[in-house]
Amino acid sequence: MEKKDEVLNFLRQNKQYFRDNYRVTKLGLFGSFARGTNTEDSDIDLIIELEEDTKDIYDLKNNLRQFVRENLGRNVDLTREKYLKPYAKEKILKEVIYV
């Protein structure tokens, strides 16, 4: 998986799957793939939000990370907006591409 459009297409095509299986309500791409500056070593950075009453968040996030990694062939970093550090939050939210 080498291009922003390929990653975004995969995310869009699987949006309902993410909702049904991982309780994802909001999903976006940020980082080097969103900027189009990714290299062969770049990971895929995703920002997600989950349904409010979600339990076992740790397991869901790990399973989601593994599903994306297996399908796109890249390491995946997942974060939630409420856990972003203040110094990084503004930059990330400006570049995120939601699907």
Short mmCIF file of C-alpha atoms in Angstrom, two decimals:
data_model
loop_
_atom_site.label_atom_id
_atom_site.label_comp_id
_atom_site.label_asym_id
_atom_site.label_seq_id
_atom_site.Cartn_x
_atom_site.Cartn_y
_atom_site.Cartn_z
CA MET A 1 0.00 0.00 0.00
CA GLU A 2 1.84 3.03 -1.21
CA LYS A 3 -0.58 5.88 -1.85
CA LYS A 4 -2.95 8.02 0.14
CA ASP A 5 -5.83 7.27 -2.25
CA GLU A 6 -5.36 3.52 -1.85
CA VAL A 7 -5.48 3.79 1.94
CA LEU A 8 -8.52 6.07 1.84
CA ASN A 9 -10.33 3.77 -0.59
CA PHE A 10 -9.69 0.79 1.68
CA LEU A 11 -10.99 2.71 4.69
CA ARG A 12 -14.09 3.88 2.82
CA GLN A 13 -14.84 0.41 1.46
CA ASN A 14 -14.62 -1.06 4.96
CA LYS A 15 -16.35 1.73 6.86
CA GLN A 16 -19.47 -0.34 7.64
CA TYR A 17 -17.30 -3.34 8.57
CA PHE A 18 -15.40 -1.16 11.05
CA ARG A 19 -18.68 0.04 12.55
CA ASP A 20 -20.19 -3.44 12.78
CA ASN A 21 -17.12 -5.26 14.10
CA TYR A 22 -15.15 -2.62 15.99
CA ARG A 23 -17.87 -0.08 16.95
CA VAL A 24 -16.05 2.71 15.07
CA THR A 25 -18.19 5.82 14.66
CA LYS A 26 -15.53 8.13 13.23
CA LEU A 27 -12.41 7.24 11.27
CA GLY A 28 -9.72 9.43 9.76
CA LEU A 29 -6.28 9.24 8.22
CA PHE A 30 -3.50 11.59 9.32
CA GLY A 31 0.28 11.71 9.29
CA SER A 32 2.56 11.06 6.35
CA PHE A 33 -0.03 9.15 4.30
CA ALA A 34 -2.55 11.98 4.65
CA ARG A 35 0.12 14.49 3.62
CA GLY A 36 1.38 12.32 0.77
CA THR A 37 4.90 12.27 2.23
CA ASN A 38 4.97 8.61 3.25
CA THR A 39 8.05 6.47 2.66
CA GLU A 40 8.50 2.70 2.52
CA ASP A 41 8.96 2.71 6.31
CA SER A 42 5.93 4.86 7.13
CA ASP A 43 3.16 3.51 9.26
CA ILE A 44 -0.51 4.32 8.76
CA ASP A 45 -1.86 6.76 11.35
CA LEU A 46 -5.57 6.55 12.08
CA ILE A 47 -7.75 8.56 14.42
CA ILE A 48 -10.91 6.81 15.57
CA GLU A 49 -13.90 7.34 17.81
CA LEU A 50 -15.95 4.49 19.21
CA GLU A 51 -19.55 4.10 20.30
CA GLU A 52 -19.98 5.56 23.79
CA ASP A 53 -20.87 2.34 25.58
CA THR A 54 -18.03 0.33 24.05
CA LYS A 55 -16.45 -2.24 26.34
CA ASP A 56 -13.15 -4.06 25.79
CA ILE A 57 -11.73 -1.04 23.96
CA TYR A 58 -8.17 -2.35 24.22
CA ASP A 59 -9.07 -5.61 22.46
CA LEU A 60 -11.17 -3.87 19.81
CA LYS A 61 -8.35 -1.46 19.00
CA ASN A 62 -5.82 -4.28 18.76
CA ASN A 63 -8.10 -6.31 16.50
CA LEU A 64 -8.78 -3.28 14.30
CA ARG A 65 -5.06 -2.51 14.12
CA GLN A 66 -4.33 -6.10 13.10
CA PHE A 67 -7.09 -6.14 10.44
CA VAL A 68 -5.80 -2.96 8.80
CA ARG A 69 -2.17 -4.11 9.03
CA GLU A 70 -2.96 -7.46 7.41
CA ASN A 71 -4.88 -5.81 4.58
CA LEU A 72 -2.57 -2.87 3.89
CA GLY A 73 0.78 -4.42 4.75
CA ARG A 74 1.86 -1.57 7.03
CA ASN A 75 2.15 -1.02 10.74
CA VAL A 76 -0.81 0.94 12.06
CA ASP A 77 -1.00 3.52 14.83
CA LEU A 78 -4.46 4.18 16.27
CA THR A 79 -5.38 7.11 18.45
CA ARG A 80 -8.51 8.72 19.78
CA GLU A 81 -8.96 12.48 19.73
CA LYS A 82 -9.50 12.72 23.47
CA TYR A 83 -6.07 11.17 24.07
CA LEU A 84 -4.10 13.45 21.76
CA LYS A 85 -1.45 15.54 23.46
CA PRO A 86 -2.34 19.26 23.35
CA TYR A 87 0.84 20.17 21.44
CA ALA A 88 0.03 17.67 18.67
CA LYS A 89 -3.77 17.90 18.63
CA GLU A 90 -4.09 21.08 16.57
CA LYS A 91 -1.65 19.87 13.90
CA ILE A 92 -3.28 16.44 13.63
CA LEU A 93 -6.82 17.78 13.45
CA LYS A 94 -5.83 20.18 10.65
CA GLU A 95 -4.49 17.39 8.45
CA VAL A 96 -6.86 14.52 9.25
CA ILE A 97 -8.95 13.21 6.35
CA TYR A 98 -12.15 11.65 7.67
CA VAL A 99 -13.88 8.89 5.70
#
